[in-house]
Coordinates of C-alpha atoms in Angstrom, one line a residue:
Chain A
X581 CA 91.0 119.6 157.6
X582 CA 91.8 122.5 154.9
X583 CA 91.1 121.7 151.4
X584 CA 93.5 121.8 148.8
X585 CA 93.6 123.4 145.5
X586 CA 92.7 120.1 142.9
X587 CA 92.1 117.8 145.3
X588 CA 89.8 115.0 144.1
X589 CA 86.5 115.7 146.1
X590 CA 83.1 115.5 146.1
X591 CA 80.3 116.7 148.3
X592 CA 81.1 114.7 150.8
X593 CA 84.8 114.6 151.0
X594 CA 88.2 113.2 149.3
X595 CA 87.5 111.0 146.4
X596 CA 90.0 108.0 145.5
X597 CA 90.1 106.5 142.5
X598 CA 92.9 103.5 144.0
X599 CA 93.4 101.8 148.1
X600 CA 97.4 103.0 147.7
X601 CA 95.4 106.7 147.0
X602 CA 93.3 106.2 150.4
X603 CA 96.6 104.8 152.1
X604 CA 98.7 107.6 151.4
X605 CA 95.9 109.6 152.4
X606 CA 95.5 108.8 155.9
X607 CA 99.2 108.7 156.3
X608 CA 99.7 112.2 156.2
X609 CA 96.5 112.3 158.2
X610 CA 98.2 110.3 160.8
X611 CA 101.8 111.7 160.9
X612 CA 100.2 115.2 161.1
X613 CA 97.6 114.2 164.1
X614 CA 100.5 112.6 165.8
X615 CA 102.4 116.1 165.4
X616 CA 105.4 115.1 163.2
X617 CA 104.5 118.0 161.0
X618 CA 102.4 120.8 160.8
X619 CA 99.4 121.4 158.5
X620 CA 101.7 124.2 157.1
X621 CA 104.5 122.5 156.3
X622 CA 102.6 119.7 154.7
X623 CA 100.7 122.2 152.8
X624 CA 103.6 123.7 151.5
X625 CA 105.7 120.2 150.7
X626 CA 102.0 119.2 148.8
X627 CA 102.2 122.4 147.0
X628 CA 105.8 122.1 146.0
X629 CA 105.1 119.2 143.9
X630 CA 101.6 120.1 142.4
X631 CA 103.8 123.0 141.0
X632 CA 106.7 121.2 139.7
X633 CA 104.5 119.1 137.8
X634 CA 102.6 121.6 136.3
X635 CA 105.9 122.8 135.3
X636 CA 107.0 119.9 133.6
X637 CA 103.8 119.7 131.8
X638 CA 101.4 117.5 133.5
X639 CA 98.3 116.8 131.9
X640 CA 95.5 116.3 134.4
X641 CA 96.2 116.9 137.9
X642 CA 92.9 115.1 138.6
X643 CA 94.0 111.8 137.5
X644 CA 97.5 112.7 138.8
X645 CA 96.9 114.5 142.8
X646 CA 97.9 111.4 144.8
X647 CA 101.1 110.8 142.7
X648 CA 101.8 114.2 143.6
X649 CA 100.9 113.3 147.6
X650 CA 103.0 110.2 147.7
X651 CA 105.9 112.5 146.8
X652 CA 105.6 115.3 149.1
X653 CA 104.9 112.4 151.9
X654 CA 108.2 111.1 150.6
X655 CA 109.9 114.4 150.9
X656 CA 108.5 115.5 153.9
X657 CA 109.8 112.5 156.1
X658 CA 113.1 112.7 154.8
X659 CA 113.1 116.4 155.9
X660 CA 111.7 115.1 159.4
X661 CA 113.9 112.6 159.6
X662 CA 110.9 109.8 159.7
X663 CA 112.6 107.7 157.0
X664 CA 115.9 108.2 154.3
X665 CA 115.7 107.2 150.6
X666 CA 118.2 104.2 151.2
X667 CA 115.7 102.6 153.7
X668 CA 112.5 103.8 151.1
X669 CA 114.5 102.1 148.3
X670 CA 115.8 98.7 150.0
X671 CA 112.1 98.2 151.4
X672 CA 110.5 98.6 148.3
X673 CA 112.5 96.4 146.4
X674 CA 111.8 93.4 149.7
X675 CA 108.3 94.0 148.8
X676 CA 108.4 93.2 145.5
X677 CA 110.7 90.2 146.1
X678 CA 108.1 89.7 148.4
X679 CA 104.7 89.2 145.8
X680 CA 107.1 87.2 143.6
X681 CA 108.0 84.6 146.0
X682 CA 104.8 84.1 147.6
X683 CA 102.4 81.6 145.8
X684 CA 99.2 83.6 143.8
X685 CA 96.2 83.8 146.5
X686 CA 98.1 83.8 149.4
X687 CA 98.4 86.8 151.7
X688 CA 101.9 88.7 151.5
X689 CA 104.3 89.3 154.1
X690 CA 107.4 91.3 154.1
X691 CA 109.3 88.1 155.2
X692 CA 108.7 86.5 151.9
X693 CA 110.6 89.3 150.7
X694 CA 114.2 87.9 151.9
X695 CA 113.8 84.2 150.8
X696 CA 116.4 84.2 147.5
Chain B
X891 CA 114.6 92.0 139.4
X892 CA 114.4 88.8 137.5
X893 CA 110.7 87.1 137.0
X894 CA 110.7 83.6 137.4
X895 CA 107.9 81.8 135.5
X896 CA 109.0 78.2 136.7
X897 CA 107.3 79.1 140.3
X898 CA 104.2 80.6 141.7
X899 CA 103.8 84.2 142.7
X900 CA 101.9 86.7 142.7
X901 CA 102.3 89.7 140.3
X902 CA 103.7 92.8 141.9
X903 CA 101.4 96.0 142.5
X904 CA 101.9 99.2 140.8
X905 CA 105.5 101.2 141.8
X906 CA 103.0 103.5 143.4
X907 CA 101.4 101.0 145.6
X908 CA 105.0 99.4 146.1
X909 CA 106.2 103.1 147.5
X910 CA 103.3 103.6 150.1
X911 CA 103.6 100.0 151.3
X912 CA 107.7 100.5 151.5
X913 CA 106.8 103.9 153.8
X914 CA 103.8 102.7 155.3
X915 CA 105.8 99.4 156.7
X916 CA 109.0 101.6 158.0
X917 CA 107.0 104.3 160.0
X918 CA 104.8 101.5 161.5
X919 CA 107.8 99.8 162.7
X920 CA 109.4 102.9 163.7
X921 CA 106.3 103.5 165.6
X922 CA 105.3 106.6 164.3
X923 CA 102.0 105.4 162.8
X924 CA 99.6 102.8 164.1
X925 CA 97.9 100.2 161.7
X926 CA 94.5 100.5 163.5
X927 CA 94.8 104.7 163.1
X928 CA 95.0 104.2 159.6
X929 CA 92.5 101.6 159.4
X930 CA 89.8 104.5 161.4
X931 CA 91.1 107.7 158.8
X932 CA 90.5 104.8 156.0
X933 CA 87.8 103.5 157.1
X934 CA 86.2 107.2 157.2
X935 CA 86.4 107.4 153.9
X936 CA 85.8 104.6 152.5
X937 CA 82.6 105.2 151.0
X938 CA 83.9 107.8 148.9
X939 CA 86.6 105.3 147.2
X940 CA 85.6 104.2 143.8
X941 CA 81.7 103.3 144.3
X942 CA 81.4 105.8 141.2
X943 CA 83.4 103.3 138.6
X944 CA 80.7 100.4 139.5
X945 CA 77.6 102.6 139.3
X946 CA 79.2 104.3 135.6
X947 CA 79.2 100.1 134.6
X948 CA 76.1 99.2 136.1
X949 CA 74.3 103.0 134.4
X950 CA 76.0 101.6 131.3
X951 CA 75.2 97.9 131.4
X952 CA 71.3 100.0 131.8
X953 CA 71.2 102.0 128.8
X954 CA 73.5 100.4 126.4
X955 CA 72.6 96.5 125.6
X956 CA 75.6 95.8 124.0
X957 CA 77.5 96.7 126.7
X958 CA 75.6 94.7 128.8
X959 CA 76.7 91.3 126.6
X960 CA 79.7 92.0 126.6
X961 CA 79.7 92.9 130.3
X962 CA 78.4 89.7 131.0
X963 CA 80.5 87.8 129.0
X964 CA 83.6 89.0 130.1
X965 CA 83.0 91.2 132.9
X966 CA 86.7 92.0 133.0
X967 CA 87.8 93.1 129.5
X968 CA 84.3 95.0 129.2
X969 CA 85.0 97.3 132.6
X970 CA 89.1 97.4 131.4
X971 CA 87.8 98.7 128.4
X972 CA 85.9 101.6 130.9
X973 CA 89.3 102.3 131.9
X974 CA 89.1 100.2 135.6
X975 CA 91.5 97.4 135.4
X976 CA 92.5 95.4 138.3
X977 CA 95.8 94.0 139.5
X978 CA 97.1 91.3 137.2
X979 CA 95.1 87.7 138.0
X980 CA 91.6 89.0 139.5
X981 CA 88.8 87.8 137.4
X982 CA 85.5 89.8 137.4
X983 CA 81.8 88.2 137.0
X984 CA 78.8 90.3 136.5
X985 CA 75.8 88.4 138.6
X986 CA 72.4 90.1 137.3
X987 CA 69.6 90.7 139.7
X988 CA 66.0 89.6 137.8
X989 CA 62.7 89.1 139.3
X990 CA 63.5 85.6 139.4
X991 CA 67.4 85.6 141.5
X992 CA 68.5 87.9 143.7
X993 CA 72.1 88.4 144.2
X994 CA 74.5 89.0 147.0
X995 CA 78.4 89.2 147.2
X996 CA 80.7 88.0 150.2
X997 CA 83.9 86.5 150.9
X998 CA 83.9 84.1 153.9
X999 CA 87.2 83.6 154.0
X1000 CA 89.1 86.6 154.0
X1001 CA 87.7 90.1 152.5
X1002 CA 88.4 89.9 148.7
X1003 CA 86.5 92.5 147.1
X1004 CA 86.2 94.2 143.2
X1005 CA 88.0 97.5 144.0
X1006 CA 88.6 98.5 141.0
X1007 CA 84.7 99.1 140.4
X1008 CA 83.8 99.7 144.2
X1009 CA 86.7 101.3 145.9
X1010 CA 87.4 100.1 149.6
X1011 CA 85.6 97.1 151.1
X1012 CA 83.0 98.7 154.0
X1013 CA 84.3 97.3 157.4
X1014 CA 81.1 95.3 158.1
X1015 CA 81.8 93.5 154.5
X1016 CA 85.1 92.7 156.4
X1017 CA 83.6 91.8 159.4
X1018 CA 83.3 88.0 160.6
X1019 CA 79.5 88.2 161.2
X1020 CA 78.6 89.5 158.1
X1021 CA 80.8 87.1 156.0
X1022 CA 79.0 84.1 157.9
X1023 CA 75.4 85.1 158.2
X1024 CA 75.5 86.4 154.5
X1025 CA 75.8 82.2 153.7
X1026 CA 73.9 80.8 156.4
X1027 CA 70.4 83.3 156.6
X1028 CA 71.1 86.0 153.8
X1029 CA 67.4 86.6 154.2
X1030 CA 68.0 87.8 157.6
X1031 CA 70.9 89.9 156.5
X1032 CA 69.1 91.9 153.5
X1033 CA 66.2 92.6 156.2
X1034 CA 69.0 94.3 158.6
X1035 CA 69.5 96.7 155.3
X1036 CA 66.4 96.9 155.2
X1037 CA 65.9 95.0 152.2
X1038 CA 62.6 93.6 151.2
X1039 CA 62.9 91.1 148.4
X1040 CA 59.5 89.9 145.9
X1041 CA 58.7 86.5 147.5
X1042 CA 59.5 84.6 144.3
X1043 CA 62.9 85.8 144.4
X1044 CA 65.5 83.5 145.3
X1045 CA 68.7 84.5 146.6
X1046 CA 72.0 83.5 145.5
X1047 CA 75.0 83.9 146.8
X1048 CA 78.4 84.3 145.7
X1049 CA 81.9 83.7 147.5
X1050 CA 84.7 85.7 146.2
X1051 CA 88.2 84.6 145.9
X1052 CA 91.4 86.2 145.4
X1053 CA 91.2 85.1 141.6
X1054 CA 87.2 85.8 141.3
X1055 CA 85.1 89.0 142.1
X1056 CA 81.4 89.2 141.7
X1057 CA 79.5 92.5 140.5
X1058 CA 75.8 92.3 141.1
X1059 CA 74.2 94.1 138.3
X1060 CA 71.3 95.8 140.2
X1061 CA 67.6 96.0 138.6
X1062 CA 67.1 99.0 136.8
X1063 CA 64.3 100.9 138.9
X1064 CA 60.7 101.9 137.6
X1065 CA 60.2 104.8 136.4
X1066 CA 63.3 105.4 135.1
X1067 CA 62.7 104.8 131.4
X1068 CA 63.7 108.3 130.1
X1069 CA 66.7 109.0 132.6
X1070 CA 70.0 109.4 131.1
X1071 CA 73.0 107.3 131.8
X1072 CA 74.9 110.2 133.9
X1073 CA 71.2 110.5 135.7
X1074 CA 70.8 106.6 135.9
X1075 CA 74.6 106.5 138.1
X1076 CA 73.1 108.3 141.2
X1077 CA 70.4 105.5 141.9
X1078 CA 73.6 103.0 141.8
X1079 CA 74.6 102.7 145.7
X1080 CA 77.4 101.1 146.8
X1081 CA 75.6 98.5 148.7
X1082 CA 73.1 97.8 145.5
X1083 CA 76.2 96.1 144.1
X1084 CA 77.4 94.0 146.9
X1085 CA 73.9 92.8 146.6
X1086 CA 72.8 93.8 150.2
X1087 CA 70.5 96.2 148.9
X1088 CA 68.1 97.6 145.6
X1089 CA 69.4 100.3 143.5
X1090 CA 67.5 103.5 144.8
X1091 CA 64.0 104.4 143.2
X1092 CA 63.8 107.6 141.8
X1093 CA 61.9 108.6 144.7
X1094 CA 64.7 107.5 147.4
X1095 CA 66.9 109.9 145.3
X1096 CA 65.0 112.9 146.1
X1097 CA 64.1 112.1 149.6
X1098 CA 68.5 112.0 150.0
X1099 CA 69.1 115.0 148.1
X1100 CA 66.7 117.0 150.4

């Protein structure tokens, strides 16, 4: 795998500082080994972002990287046609339905999401 | 969305989190990604996740003895106060290691883990064996890490929940009197504060570094 510019690493790889970091990680991983994109592309979607935050001022691209991966990922299958903002949006919002309607310490499932 | 306090729930994650489990749910059911693929990318790096926030509090909890009151106190408002703060409702204890008690984390039932100070659970912390054995013969389990405990050390063991985490404050190794903090964090493994093994003697550190 290439590195990228900023990318939280150290010796030995990728750093993460959150799971949702690692997640969105091996997503791209994933979608690229399966060949929905290439290397390239994603490359260029990543880099898109990283530079439209640093246009807009952001502070610490350390703290900052996988915010800027969740929304090239986000762009990116749109572009491929892998998923649409309306589905992104509605899905969202039944997950969080979701963790409200399901009692603390119990596992949640997206089902949860559509009980009013 | 409203937020009804009359019922139970549980406190939504971070929009973040709430945005990769949205995608992350549509591509698997569109077929386009398989759980288990992501589980073997995750699980690749899961020793990179986070480790570093626990060994920072446990280098700390070392060198700085108020710290280490309040850290044992309240475990959680002393490690928000580092800057790692879990997801709303997760309580987190400190257990300290002394030549008396020896601790070691699991969680039988499920795989409930302190993220937020160690990253990603390791897959044999998720796995069934290790969550059994680590009640029923921890001895035998800290000798498969290769683990060799003083013989007046007792182990204890504690079973996290989804509302409680344990922290196993290593013991600071010999030799180490002079180190600084930022020096003191490389001897903090991973596995030192699940409980499965010591934190590394200096020399251990030198031998991995070659």
């Amino acid at each position: 795998m290439e590195n990228f510019p900023y990318q939280p690493q150290d010796e030995e790889g990728p750093v993460f500082n959150e799971p949702w970091e690692a997640q969105a990680f091996a997503l791209v991983l994933a979608l690229h080994e399966k060949g929905l994109f290439s290397w390239q592309e994603w490359a260029s979607a990543l880099s898109e972002q990283i530079t439209a935050a640093q246009a807009s001022g952001d502070p610490d691209l350390g703290n900052t990287y996988y915010q800027h991966w969740l929304a090239a990922l986000e762009t990116i299958s749109q572009q491929k046609n892998l998923s649409n903002e309306e589905e992104l949006t509605s899905r969202k919002s039944l997950w969080r339905a979701a963790y409200l309607n399901t009692p603390h310490g119990q596992p949640i499932e997206l089902s949860a999401g559509e009980v009013s | 969305m409203p937020h009804d306090h009359d019922h139970d729930h549980t406190e939504p994650p971070s929009d973040l989190e709430l945005r990769v489990k949205a995608l992350e749910s549509l591509l698997v059911e569109k077929g386009l990604v398989k759980p288990e693929t992501l589980n073997t990318i995750i699980e690749t790096y899961e020793h990179k996740v986070g480790p570093r926030n626990g060994a920072h509090v446990v280098a700390k909890a070392w060198v700085d003895e108020e710290f280490k009151q309040a850290l044992m106190n309240d475990a959680t408002e002393a490690v928000a106060n580092l800057g790692y703060c879990g997801r709303q409702g997760e309580h987190l204890e400190v257990v300290e290691n002394t030549a008396e008690v020896h601790n070691l984390v699991v969680c039988t039932l499920c795989s409930c883990y302190p993220w937020t100070v160690l990253g990603l659970p390791p897959a044999w912390y998720k796995s069934a064996p290790y969550r059994s054995r680590a009640v029923s013969d921890p001895h035998a389990v800290l000798k498969e890490f290769g683990t060799e405990l003083d013989e007046q050390q007792k182990i204890r063991v504690w079973d996290s929940t989804s509302e409680m985490r344990y922290l196993v404050l290593p013991q600071r190794p010999e030799g180490t009197e002079n180190w600084s903090e930022l020096q003191l964090q490389q001897l903090v493994s991973r596995n030192s504060m699940i409980g499965v093994e010591l934190a590394r003697s200096p020399r251990q550190l030198e031998e991995k570094d070659k």
